[in-house]
């Protein structure tokens, strides 16, 4: 009986292996286009590396990369160029969720599946894979409320008009709204990057004499906030939380700076899932419309050894 079970298990493993080989073989040499809102962010670099590992490393395919540079018109033009180059699959990280619709429609009209990564987009995209960004905001909000003892003055540095940013913002605001003694004293748009966030936080510091906590919509934003706070000599006055779990963000936490927490994502997993589900769509398989990827809060207690 035991021998029979072992033989059956070996057959099952062989069948699964052959199916996996057949699946990969059928997509060998695939050409994948991936467009980012920006490539000047370690989060997207990690995602791109994972996509390349899957496409170029496993499928002997080609990855065509576009840096949208936070410019809707450029991203649209880049998608058009990718279509001309004959891509089989488009992985799409939108500069602007609403304004992305023409690019999505263009790809779909060309018969190309569109899988949105990290940021959802308007239009007939096939599916969206991204972090549970609402929960990322909730985690930051709960950490802020608990550390403040449910009272204090909070600043929010928001970002670009994309679904991930909107959902983080809503998650954070929904938590803070539960505590009437926590006041949001300022909100500014840091445009989701370090340089602009530093600049707007400098202005906030000049206008607000008392700040207890700051929420940055992503880690580059939080690091820009940190730079402004340290330059003003006010790092002992407040703490900062972000979203990403980036190497620089985690290191700032480990270094004991005013950056105290980040809701960590998994960009490499998002990239791998983008390829996996894109191939399923090409094979005519049914896929979920939305696939959320869990997040976790990183603080000084668990930052050591964490990485994407």
PDB file of C-alpha atoms in Angstrom:
ATOM      1  CA  UNK A   1       0.000   0.000   0.000  1.00  0.00           C
ATOM      2  CA  UNK A   2       2.785   2.421   0.952  1.00  0.00           C
ATOM      3  CA  UNK A   3       4.639   1.587  -2.285  1.00  0.00           C
ATOM      4  CA  UNK A   4       1.484   2.331  -4.290  1.00  0.00           C
ATOM      5  CA  UNK A   5       1.046   5.724  -2.593  1.00  0.00           C
ATOM      6  CA  UNK A   6       4.684   6.648  -3.258  1.00  0.00           C
ATOM      7  CA  UNK A   7       4.293   5.725  -6.944  1.00  0.00           C
ATOM      8  CA  UNK A   8       1.103   7.802  -7.203  1.00  0.00           C
ATOM      9  CA  UNK A   9       2.854  10.794  -5.604  1.00  0.00           C
ATOM     10  CA  UNK A  10       5.768  10.473  -8.033  1.00  0.00           C
ATOM     11  CA  UNK A  11       3.377  10.395 -10.980  1.00  0.00           C
ATOM     12  CA  UNK A  12       1.547  13.465  -9.677  1.00  0.00           C
ATOM     13  CA  UNK A  13       4.811  15.381  -9.307  1.00  0.00           C
ATOM     14  CA  UNK A  14       5.844  14.360 -12.833  1.00  0.00           C
ATOM     15  CA  UNK A  15       2.518  15.483 -14.277  1.00  0.00           C
ATOM     16  CA  UNK A  16       2.720  18.850 -12.504  1.00  0.00           C
ATOM     17  CA  UNK A  17       6.295  19.293 -13.665  1.00  0.00           C
ATOM     18  CA  UNK A  18       5.361  18.537 -17.274  1.00  0.00           C
ATOM     19  CA  UNK A  19       2.405  20.923 -17.066  1.00  0.00           C
ATOM     20  CA  UNK A  20       4.648  23.670 -15.699  1.00  0.00           C
ATOM     21  CA  UNK A  21       7.228  22.995 -18.420  1.00  0.00           C
ATOM     22  CA  UNK A  22       4.518  23.035 -21.103  1.00  0.00           C
ATOM     23  CA  UNK A  23       3.119  26.284 -19.694  1.00  0.00           C
ATOM     24  CA  UNK A  24       6.531  27.973 -19.796  1.00  0.00           C
ATOM     25  CA  UNK A  25       7.377  26.475 -23.190  1.00  0.00           C
ATOM     26  CA  UNK A  26       4.203  27.861 -24.753  1.00  0.00           C
ATOM     27  CA  UNK A  27       5.289  31.398 -23.802  1.00  0.00           C
ATOM     28  CA  UNK A  28       8.978  31.096 -24.548  1.00  0.00           C
ATOM     29  CA  UNK A  29      10.279  34.244 -26.246  1.00  0.00           C
ATOM     30  CA  UNK A  30       7.342  36.364 -25.049  1.00  0.00           C
ATOM     31  CA  UNK A  31       7.655  40.138 -25.360  1.00  0.00           C
ATOM     32  CA  UNK A  32       6.352  42.030 -22.303  1.00  0.00           C
ATOM     33  CA  UNK A  33       5.976  45.784 -22.025  1.00  0.00           C
ATOM     34  CA  UNK A  34       6.023  47.382 -18.584  1.00  0.00           C
ATOM     35  CA  UNK A  35       5.449  51.070 -17.962  1.00  0.00           C
ATOM     36  CA  UNK A  36       6.012  52.742 -14.603  1.00  0.00           C
ATOM     37  CA  UNK A  37       4.939  56.136 -13.305  1.00  0.00           C
ATOM     38  CA  UNK A  38       8.662  56.516 -12.529  1.00  0.00           C
ATOM     39  CA  UNK A  39      11.686  54.265 -12.375  1.00  0.00           C
ATOM     40  CA  UNK A  40      13.345  56.641  -9.915  1.00  0.00           C
ATOM     41  CA  UNK A  41      12.025  54.681  -6.938  1.00  0.00           C
ATOM     42  CA  UNK A  42      13.550  51.519  -5.417  1.00  0.00           C
ATOM     43  CA  UNK A  43      10.057  50.043  -5.101  1.00  0.00           C
ATOM     44  CA  UNK A  44       9.621  49.950  -8.862  1.00  0.00           C
ATOM     45  CA  UNK A  45      13.214  48.840  -9.424  1.00  0.00           C
ATOM     46  CA  UNK A  46      12.539  45.776  -7.243  1.00  0.00           C
ATOM     47  CA  UNK A  47       9.326  45.096  -9.151  1.00  0.00           C
ATOM     48  CA  UNK A  48      11.101  45.406 -12.508  1.00  0.00           C
ATOM     49  CA  UNK A  49      13.893  43.060 -11.418  1.00  0.00           C
ATOM     50  CA  UNK A  50      11.305  40.401 -10.537  1.00  0.00           C
ATOM     51  CA  UNK A  51       9.539  40.820 -13.885  1.00  0.00           C
ATOM     52  CA  UNK A  52      12.839  40.470 -15.744  1.00  0.00           C
ATOM     53  CA  UNK A  53      13.718  37.358 -13.753  1.00  0.00           C
ATOM     54  CA  UNK A  54      10.438  35.764 -14.813  1.00  0.00           C
ATOM     55  CA  UNK A  55      10.346  36.893 -18.455  1.00  0.00           C
ATOM     56  CA  UNK A  56      13.997  36.983 -19.462  1.00  0.00           C
ATOM     57  CA  UNK A  57      15.328  34.437 -17.006  1.00  0.00           C
ATOM     58  CA  UNK A  58      12.574  31.800 -17.128  1.00  0.00           C
ATOM     59  CA  UNK A  59      10.941  32.350 -20.522  1.00  0.00           C
ATOM     60  CA  UNK A  60      13.884  33.589 -22.600  1.00  0.00           C
ATOM     61  CA  UNK A  61      11.684  36.552 -23.459  1.00  0.00           C
ATOM     62  CA  UNK A  62      12.125  40.316 -23.731  1.00  0.00           C
ATOM     63  CA  UNK A  63      11.042  43.113 -21.383  1.00  0.00           C
ATOM     64  CA  UNK A  64      10.510  46.577 -22.845  1.00  0.00           C
ATOM     65  CA  UNK A  65      10.589  49.189 -20.074  1.00  0.00           C
ATOM     66  CA  UNK A  66       9.059  52.676 -20.004  1.00  0.00           C
ATOM     67  CA  UNK A  67       9.643  55.417 -17.433  1.00  0.00           C
ATOM     68  CA  UNK A  68       6.513  57.570 -17.432  1.00  0.00           C
ATOM     69  CA  UNK A  69       8.342  60.332 -15.522  1.00  0.00           C
ATOM     70  CA  UNK A  70       5.016  61.296 -13.876  1.00  0.00           C
ATOM     71  CA  UNK A  71       3.852  62.493 -17.308  1.00  0.00           C
ATOM     72  CA  UNK A  72       0.531  61.153 -18.622  1.00  0.00           C
ATOM     73  CA  UNK A  73       1.236  62.155 -22.233  1.00  0.00           C
ATOM     74  CA  UNK A  74       4.650  60.470 -22.194  1.00  0.00           C
ATOM     75  CA  UNK A  75       3.216  57.276 -20.740  1.00  0.00           C
ATOM     76  CA  UNK A  76       0.536  57.187 -23.440  1.00  0.00           C
ATOM     77  CA  UNK A  77       3.171  57.694 -26.151  1.00  0.00           C
ATOM     78  CA  UNK A  78       5.355  54.978 -24.597  1.00  0.00           C
ATOM     79  CA  UNK A  79       2.487  52.473 -24.647  1.00  0.00           C
ATOM     80  CA  UNK A  80       1.861  53.304 -28.302  1.00  0.00           C
ATOM     81  CA  UNK A  81       5.542  52.614 -29.064  1.00  0.00           C
ATOM     82  CA  UNK A  82       5.365  49.283 -27.218  1.00  0.00           C
ATOM     83  CA  UNK A  83       2.364  48.229 -29.274  1.00  0.00           C
ATOM     84  CA  UNK A  84       4.269  49.071 -32.477  1.00  0.00           C
ATOM     85  CA  UNK A  85       7.143  46.924 -31.184  1.00  0.00           C
ATOM     86  CA  UNK A  86       4.773  43.975 -30.918  1.00  0.00           C
ATOM     87  CA  UNK A  87       4.402  43.323 -27.187  1.00  0.00           C
ATOM     88  CA  UNK A  88       2.271  40.344 -26.154  1.00  0.00           C
ATOM     89  CA  UNK A  89       1.417  41.607 -22.664  1.00  0.00           C
ATOM     90  CA  UNK A  90       1.304  45.039 -21.010  1.00  0.00           C
ATOM     91  CA  UNK A  91       2.085  45.469 -17.310  1.00  0.00           C
ATOM     92  CA  UNK A  92       0.794  48.919 -16.423  1.00  0.00           C
ATOM     93  CA  UNK A  93       1.678  51.180 -13.486  1.00  0.00           C
ATOM     94  CA  UNK A  94      -0.246  54.369 -14.169  1.00  0.00           C
ATOM     95  CA  UNK A  95       0.969  57.931 -13.717  1.00  0.00           C
ATOM     96  CA  UNK A  96      -2.664  58.974 -13.188  1.00  0.00           C
ATOM     97  CA  UNK A  97      -5.391  56.370 -12.632  1.00  0.00           C
ATOM     98  CA  UNK A  98      -8.176  58.267 -14.414  1.00  0.00           C
ATOM     99  CA  UNK A  99      -6.069  59.700 -17.231  1.00  0.00           C
ATOM    100  CA  UNK A 100      -4.662  56.222 -17.973  1.00  0.00           C
ATOM    101  CA  UNK A 101      -7.838  55.095 -19.746  1.00  0.00           C
ATOM    102  CA  UNK A 102      -6.739  55.977 -23.330  1.00  0.00           C
ATOM    103  CA  UNK A 103      -3.529  53.953 -22.924  1.00  0.00           C
ATOM    104  CA  UNK A 104      -5.458  50.952 -21.599  1.00  0.00           C
ATOM    105  CA  UNK A 105      -7.993  51.190 -24.428  1.00  0.00           C
ATOM    106  CA  UNK A 106      -5.214  51.446 -27.016  1.00  0.00           C
ATOM    107  CA  UNK A 107      -3.584  48.243 -25.797  1.00  0.00           C
ATOM    108  CA  UNK A 108      -6.866  46.347 -25.579  1.00  0.00           C
ATOM    109  CA  UNK A 109      -7.865  47.434 -29.076  1.00  0.00           C
ATOM    110  CA  UNK A 110      -4.575  45.913 -30.241  1.00  0.00           C
ATOM    111  CA  UNK A 111      -5.544  42.629 -28.572  1.00  0.00           C
ATOM    112  CA  UNK A 112      -2.983  42.969 -25.768  1.00  0.00           C
ATOM    113  CA  UNK A 113      -3.902  41.954 -22.188  1.00  0.00           C
ATOM    114  CA  UNK A 114      -3.393  44.711 -19.616  1.00  0.00           C
ATOM    115  CA  UNK A 115      -2.476  43.870 -16.027  1.00  0.00           C
ATOM    116  CA  UNK A 116      -2.254  46.887 -13.723  1.00  0.00           C
ATOM    117  CA  UNK A 117       0.424  46.684 -11.043  1.00  0.00           C
ATOM    118  CA  UNK A 118       0.400  48.660  -7.769  1.00  0.00           C
ATOM    119  CA  UNK A 119      -1.918  51.312  -9.246  1.00  0.00           C
ATOM    120  CA  UNK A 120      -5.276  50.557 -10.840  1.00  0.00           C
ATOM    121  CA  UNK A 121      -6.385  52.321 -14.008  1.00  0.00           C
ATOM    122  CA  UNK A 122      -9.628  53.345 -15.630  1.00  0.00           C
ATOM    123  CA  UNK A 123     -10.640  51.532 -18.782  1.00  0.00           C
ATOM    124  CA  UNK A 124     -11.006  47.873 -19.801  1.00  0.00           C
ATOM    125  CA  UNK A 125      -7.918  46.494 -18.066  1.00  0.00           C
ATOM    126  CA  UNK A 126      -7.955  42.753 -17.425  1.00  0.00           C
ATOM    127  CA  UNK A 127      -6.989  42.807 -13.753  1.00  0.00           C
ATOM    128  CA  UNK A 128      -5.305  44.758 -10.981  1.00  0.00           C
ATOM    129  CA  UNK A 129      -2.601  43.336  -8.709  1.00  0.00           C
ATOM    130  CA  UNK A 130      -1.417  45.521  -5.876  1.00  0.00           C
ATOM    131  CA  UNK A 131      -0.820  45.939  -2.193  1.00  0.00           C
ATOM    132  CA  UNK A 132      -3.767  46.266   0.144  1.00  0.00           C
ATOM    133  CA  UNK A 133      -3.179  50.016   0.206  1.00  0.00           C
ATOM    134  CA  UNK A 134      -6.198  50.810   2.347  1.00  0.00           C
ATOM    135  CA  UNK A 135      -4.799  48.480   5.012  1.00  0.00           C
ATOM    136  CA  UNK A 136      -1.386  50.173   4.647  1.00  0.00           C
ATOM    137  CA  UNK A 137      -3.029  53.453   5.608  1.00  0.00           C
ATOM    138  CA  UNK A 138      -4.935  51.794   8.442  1.00  0.00           C
ATOM    139  CA  UNK A 139      -1.730  50.312   9.890  1.00  0.00           C
ATOM    140  CA  UNK A 140      -0.017  53.717   9.809  1.00  0.00           C
ATOM    141  CA  UNK A 141      -3.071  55.355  11.351  1.00  0.00           C
ATOM    142  CA  UNK A 142      -3.335  52.820  14.166  1.00  0.00           C
ATOM    143  CA  UNK A 143       0.363  53.147  14.931  1.00  0.00           C
ATOM    144  CA  UNK A 144       0.063  56.940  14.980  1.00  0.00           C
ATOM    145  CA  UNK A 145      -2.987  56.953  17.253  1.00  0.00           C
ATOM    146  CA  UNK A 146      -1.496  54.461  19.695  1.00  0.00           C
ATOM    147  CA  UNK A 147       1.867  56.211  19.918  1.00  0.00           C
ATOM    148  CA  UNK A 148       0.186  59.592  20.410  1.00  0.00           C
ATOM    149  CA  UNK A 149      -1.998  58.241  23.204  1.00  0.00           C
ATOM    150  CA  UNK A 150      -5.021  59.192  21.061  1.00  0.00           C
ATOM    151  CA  UNK A 151      -4.310  62.929  21.089  1.00  0.00           C
ATOM    152  CA  UNK A 152      -1.979  65.253  19.196  1.00  0.00           C
ATOM    153  CA  UNK A 153      -1.352  67.309  16.067  1.00  0.00           C
ATOM    154  CA  UNK A 154      -0.807  65.437  12.819  1.00  0.00           C
ATOM    155  CA  UNK A 155       0.381  66.452   9.351  1.00  0.00           C
ATOM    156  CA  UNK A 156      -0.330  64.491   6.154  1.00  0.00           C
ATOM    157  CA  UNK A 157       1.884  64.792   3.083  1.00  0.00           C
ATOM    158  CA  UNK A 158      -0.213  63.325   0.290  1.00  0.00           C
ATOM    159  CA  UNK A 159       0.737  62.414  -3.285  1.00  0.00           C
ATOM    160  CA  UNK A 160      -0.270  61.985  -6.906  1.00  0.00           C
ATOM    161  CA  UNK A 161      -3.871  61.152  -7.983  1.00  0.00           C
ATOM    162  CA  UNK A 162      -3.566  57.364  -8.207  1.00  0.00           C
ATOM    163  CA  UNK A 163      -5.587  54.608  -6.580  1.00  0.00           C
ATOM    164  CA  UNK A 164      -2.819  53.415  -4.255  1.00  0.00           C
ATOM    165  CA  UNK A 165      -2.330  56.899  -2.830  1.00  0.00           C
ATOM    166  CA  UNK A 166      -6.063  57.512  -2.490  1.00  0.00           C
ATOM    167  CA  UNK A 167      -6.586  54.242  -0.652  1.00  0.00           C
ATOM    168  CA  UNK A 168      -3.676  54.791   1.761  1.00  0.00           C
ATOM    169  CA  UNK A 169      -4.955  58.276   2.495  1.00  0.00           C
ATOM    170  CA  UNK A 170      -8.480  56.999   3.126  1.00  0.00           C
ATOM    171  CA  UNK A 171      -7.248  54.209   5.394  1.00  0.00           C
ATOM    172  CA  UNK A 172      -5.200  56.626   7.472  1.00  0.00           C
ATOM    173  CA  UNK A 173      -7.979  59.239   7.663  1.00  0.00           C
ATOM    174  CA  UNK A 174     -10.617  56.645   8.599  1.00  0.00           C
ATOM    175  CA  UNK A 175      -8.553  55.586  11.613  1.00  0.00           C
ATOM    176  CA  UNK A 176      -7.682  59.115  12.740  1.00  0.00           C
ATOM    177  CA  UNK A 177     -11.355  60.146  12.472  1.00  0.00           C
ATOM    178  CA  UNK A 178     -12.097  57.811  15.384  1.00  0.00           C
ATOM    179  CA  UNK A 179     -10.068  60.010  17.737  1.00  0.00           C
ATOM    180  CA  UNK A 180     -11.509  63.516  18.218  1.00  0.00           C
ATOM    181  CA  UNK A 181      -8.436  64.667  20.146  1.00  0.00           C
ATOM    182  CA  UNK A 182      -6.131  63.977  17.200  1.00  0.00           C
ATOM    183  CA  UNK A 183      -6.184  67.018  14.948  1.00  0.00           C
ATOM    184  CA  UNK A 184      -4.915  67.106  11.364  1.00  0.00           C
ATOM    185  CA  UNK A 185      -3.315  70.555  11.293  1.00  0.00           C
ATOM    186  CA  UNK A 186      -1.959  70.525   7.732  1.00  0.00           C
ATOM    187  CA  UNK A 187      -2.216  68.565   4.468  1.00  0.00           C
ATOM    188  CA  UNK A 188       0.085  69.125   1.510  1.00  0.00           C
ATOM    189  CA  UNK A 189       0.857  67.330  -1.761  1.00  0.00           C
ATOM    190  CA  UNK A 190       4.440  66.076  -1.930  1.00  0.00           C
ATOM    191  CA  UNK A 191       3.859  64.642  -5.418  1.00  0.00           C
ATOM    192  CA  UNK A 192       4.994  61.204  -4.179  1.00  0.00           C
ATOM    193  CA  UNK A 193       8.700  62.072  -4.342  1.00  0.00           C
ATOM    194  CA  UNK A 194      11.440  63.022  -1.908  1.00  0.00           C
ATOM    195  CA  UNK A 195      12.449  66.408  -3.338  1.00  0.00           C
ATOM    196  CA  UNK A 196       8.959  67.916  -3.485  1.00  0.00           C
ATOM    197  CA  UNK A 197       8.018  66.432  -0.103  1.00  0.00           C
ATOM    198  CA  UNK A 198      11.079  68.017   1.496  1.00  0.00           C
ATOM    199  CA  UNK A 199      10.059  71.362   0.028  1.00  0.00           C
ATOM    200  CA  UNK A 200       6.419  71.247   1.149  1.00  0.00           C
ATOM    201  CA  UNK A 201       7.373  69.970   4.608  1.00  0.00           C
ATOM    202  CA  UNK A 202       9.731  72.930   5.025  1.00  0.00           C
ATOM    203  CA  UNK A 203       6.726  75.192   4.422  1.00  0.00           C
ATOM    204  CA  UNK A 204       4.590  73.225   6.883  1.00  0.00           C
ATOM    205  CA  UNK A 205       7.271  73.518   9.565  1.00  0.00           C
ATOM    206  CA  UNK A 206       7.315  77.286   9.134  1.00  0.00           C
ATOM    207  CA  UNK A 207       3.544  77.546   9.523  1.00  0.00           C
ATOM    208  CA  UNK A 208       3.073  74.971  12.321  1.00  0.00           C
ATOM    209  CA  UNK A 209       4.859  75.560  15.609  1.00  0.00           C
ATOM    210  CA  UNK A 210       3.654  72.255  17.093  1.00  0.00           C
ATOM    211  CA  UNK A 211       3.585  68.921  15.281  1.00  0.00           C
ATOM    212  CA  UNK A 212       3.453  65.522  16.946  1.00  0.00           C
ATOM    213  CA  UNK A 213       3.317  63.132  13.974  1.00  0.00           C
ATOM    214  CA  UNK A 214       3.538  63.155  10.183  1.00  0.00           C
ATOM    215  CA  UNK A 215       2.189  60.613   7.695  1.00  0.00           C
ATOM    216  CA  UNK A 216       3.982  60.405   4.346  1.00  0.00           C
ATOM    217  CA  UNK A 217       2.081  58.644   1.568  1.00  0.00           C
ATOM    218  CA  UNK A 218       5.141  56.580   0.575  1.00  0.00           C
ATOM    219  CA  UNK A 219       8.720  56.120   1.774  1.00  0.00           C
ATOM    220  CA  UNK A 220      10.302  58.706  -0.583  1.00  0.00           C
ATOM    221  CA  UNK A 221       7.768  61.185   0.806  1.00  0.00           C
ATOM    222  CA  UNK A 222       8.552  60.157   4.389  1.00  0.00           C
ATOM    223  CA  UNK A 223      12.296  60.489   3.745  1.00  0.00           C
ATOM    224  CA  UNK A 224      11.784  63.958   2.291  1.00  0.00           C
ATOM    225  CA  UNK A 225       9.809  64.865   5.401  1.00  0.00           C
ATOM    226  CA  UNK A 226      12.614  63.471   7.544  1.00  0.00           C
ATOM    227  CA  UNK A 227      15.221  65.576   5.747  1.00  0.00           C
ATOM    228  CA  UNK A 228      13.170  68.733   6.296  1.00  0.00           C
ATOM    229  CA  UNK A 229      12.538  67.947   9.963  1.00  0.00           C
ATOM    230  CA  UNK A 230      16.208  67.217  10.645  1.00  0.00           C
ATOM    231  CA  UNK A 231      17.304  70.360   8.818  1.00  0.00           C
ATOM    232  CA  UNK A 232      14.978  72.396  11.020  1.00  0.00           C
ATOM    233  CA  UNK A 233      16.300  70.698  14.169  1.00  0.00           C
ATOM    234  CA  UNK A 234      12.834  69.455  15.110  1.00  0.00           C
ATOM    235  CA  UNK A 235      13.420  65.688  14.905  1.00  0.00           C
ATOM    236  CA  UNK A 236      12.819  65.195  18.635  1.00  0.00           C
ATOM    237  CA  UNK A 237       9.429  66.869  18.406  1.00  0.00           C
ATOM    238  CA  UNK A 238       7.626  64.419  16.100  1.00  0.00           C
ATOM    239  CA  UNK A 239       7.682  60.976  14.515  1.00  0.00           C
ATOM    240  CA  UNK A 240       7.095  60.024  10.877  1.00  0.00           C
ATOM    241  CA  UNK A 241       5.437  57.048   9.233  1.00  0.00           C
ATOM    242  CA  UNK A 242       5.489  56.057   5.570  1.00  0.00           C
ATOM    243  CA  UNK A 243       4.430  53.277   3.201  1.00  0.00           C
ATOM    244  CA  UNK A 244       6.676  50.911   1.217  1.00  0.00           C
ATOM    245  CA  UNK A 245       9.202  49.164   3.458  1.00  0.00           C
ATOM    246  CA  UNK A 246      11.971  50.435   1.192  1.00  0.00           C
ATOM    247  CA  UNK A 247      15.620  49.720   2.066  1.00  0.00           C
ATOM    248  CA  UNK A 248      16.242  53.413   2.809  1.00  0.00           C
ATOM    249  CA  UNK A 249      13.064  53.686   4.857  1.00  0.00           C
ATOM    250  CA  UNK A 250      13.841  50.608   6.929  1.00  0.00           C
ATOM    251  CA  UNK A 251      17.417  51.822   7.465  1.00  0.00           C
ATOM    252  CA  UNK A 252      16.128  55.180   8.711  1.00  0.00           C
ATOM    253  CA  UNK A 253      14.023  53.300  11.264  1.00  0.00           C
ATOM    254  CA  UNK A 254      16.997  51.172  12.328  1.00  0.00           C
ATOM    255  CA  UNK A 255      19.153  54.286  12.639  1.00  0.00           C
ATOM    256  CA  UNK A 256      16.767  55.655  15.260  1.00  0.00           C
ATOM    257  CA  UNK A 257      15.714  58.718  13.259  1.00  0.00           C
ATOM    258  CA  UNK A 258      12.339  60.424  13.477  1.00  0.00           C
ATOM    259  CA  UNK A 259      11.096  57.962  10.856  1.00  0.00           C
ATOM    260  CA  UNK A 260       9.478  55.398  13.103  1.00  0.00           C
ATOM    261  CA  UNK A 261       7.291  53.165  10.920  1.00  0.00           C
ATOM    262  CA  UNK A 262       6.480  52.089   7.381  1.00  0.00           C
ATOM    263  CA  UNK A 263       3.687  49.899   6.060  1.00  0.00           C
ATOM    264  CA  UNK A 264       5.733  47.452   4.011  1.00  0.00           C
ATOM    265  CA  UNK A 265       4.734  46.197   0.581  1.00  0.00           C
ATOM    266  CA  UNK A 266       6.182  43.379  -1.522  1.00  0.00           C
ATOM    267  CA  UNK A 267       7.043  44.806  -4.970  1.00  0.00           C
ATOM    268  CA  UNK A 268       8.895  41.703  -6.158  1.00  0.00           C
ATOM    269  CA  UNK A 269       5.854  39.525  -5.454  1.00  0.00           C
ATOM    270  CA  UNK A 270       3.593  41.993  -7.284  1.00  0.00           C
ATOM    271  CA  UNK A 271       5.906  41.844 -10.307  1.00  0.00           C
ATOM    272  CA  UNK A 272       6.022  38.039 -10.327  1.00  0.00           C
ATOM    273  CA  UNK A 273       2.257  37.789  -9.984  1.00  0.00           C
ATOM    274  CA  UNK A 274       1.857  40.266 -12.849  1.00  0.00           C
ATOM    275  CA  UNK A 275       3.737  37.938 -15.181  1.00  0.00           C
ATOM    276  CA  UNK A 276       2.051  34.798 -13.850  1.00  0.00           C
ATOM    277  CA  UNK A 277      -1.474  36.109 -14.258  1.00  0.00           C
ATOM    278  CA  UNK A 278      -0.668  37.823 -17.550  1.00  0.00           C
ATOM    279  CA  UNK A 279       0.280  34.411 -18.957  1.00  0.00           C
ATOM    280  CA  UNK A 280      -2.945  32.938 -17.603  1.00  0.00           C
ATOM    281  CA  UNK A 281      -4.922  35.625 -19.437  1.00  0.00           C
ATOM    282  CA  UNK A 282      -3.018  34.891 -22.648  1.00  0.00           C
ATOM    283  CA  UNK A 283      -3.986  31.220 -22.205  1.00  0.00           C
ATOM    284  CA  UNK A 284      -7.650  32.137 -21.895  1.00  0.00           C
ATOM    285  CA  UNK A 285      -7.914  31.309 -18.203  1.00  0.00           C
ATOM    286  CA  UNK A 286     -10.275  33.164 -15.898  1.00  0.00           C
ATOM    287  CA  UNK A 287      -8.517  35.452 -13.419  1.00  0.00           C
ATOM    288  CA  UNK A 288      -9.798  37.599 -10.539  1.00  0.00           C
ATOM    289  CA  UNK A 289     -10.476  41.227 -11.328  1.00  0.00           C
ATOM    290  CA  UNK A 290      -8.475  42.336  -8.286  1.00  0.00           C
ATOM    291  CA  UNK A 291      -5.703  40.475  -6.459  1.00  0.00           C
ATOM    292  CA  UNK A 292      -4.645  42.179  -3.190  1.00  0.00           C
ATOM    293  CA  UNK A 293      -1.186  41.531  -1.757  1.00  0.00           C
ATOM    294  CA  UNK A 294      -0.886  41.762   2.076  1.00  0.00           C
ATOM    295  CA  UNK A 295       1.141  44.485   3.840  1.00  0.00           C
ATOM    296  CA  UNK A 296       2.794  44.596   7.273  1.00  0.00           C
ATOM    297  CA  UNK A 297       3.876  47.365   9.628  1.00  0.00           C
ATOM    298  CA  UNK A 298       7.629  47.701  10.140  1.00  0.00           C
ATOM    299  CA  UNK A 299       8.924  49.470  13.257  1.00  0.00           C
ATOM    300  CA  UNK A 300      12.126  49.333  15.292  1.00  0.00           C
ATOM    301  CA  UNK A 301      10.803  46.097  16.858  1.00  0.00           C
ATOM    302  CA  UNK A 302      10.849  44.094  13.607  1.00  0.00           C
ATOM    303  CA  UNK A 303      12.945  46.128  11.140  1.00  0.00           C
ATOM    304  CA  UNK A 304      16.140  44.158  11.623  1.00  0.00           C
ATOM    305  CA  UNK A 305      16.544  41.721   8.753  1.00  0.00           C
ATOM    306  CA  UNK A 306      13.490  42.890   6.819  1.00  0.00           C
ATOM    307  CA  UNK A 307      13.883  43.319   3.071  1.00  0.00           C
ATOM    308  CA  UNK A 308      11.848  43.094  -0.096  1.00  0.00           C
TER     309      UNK A 308
END
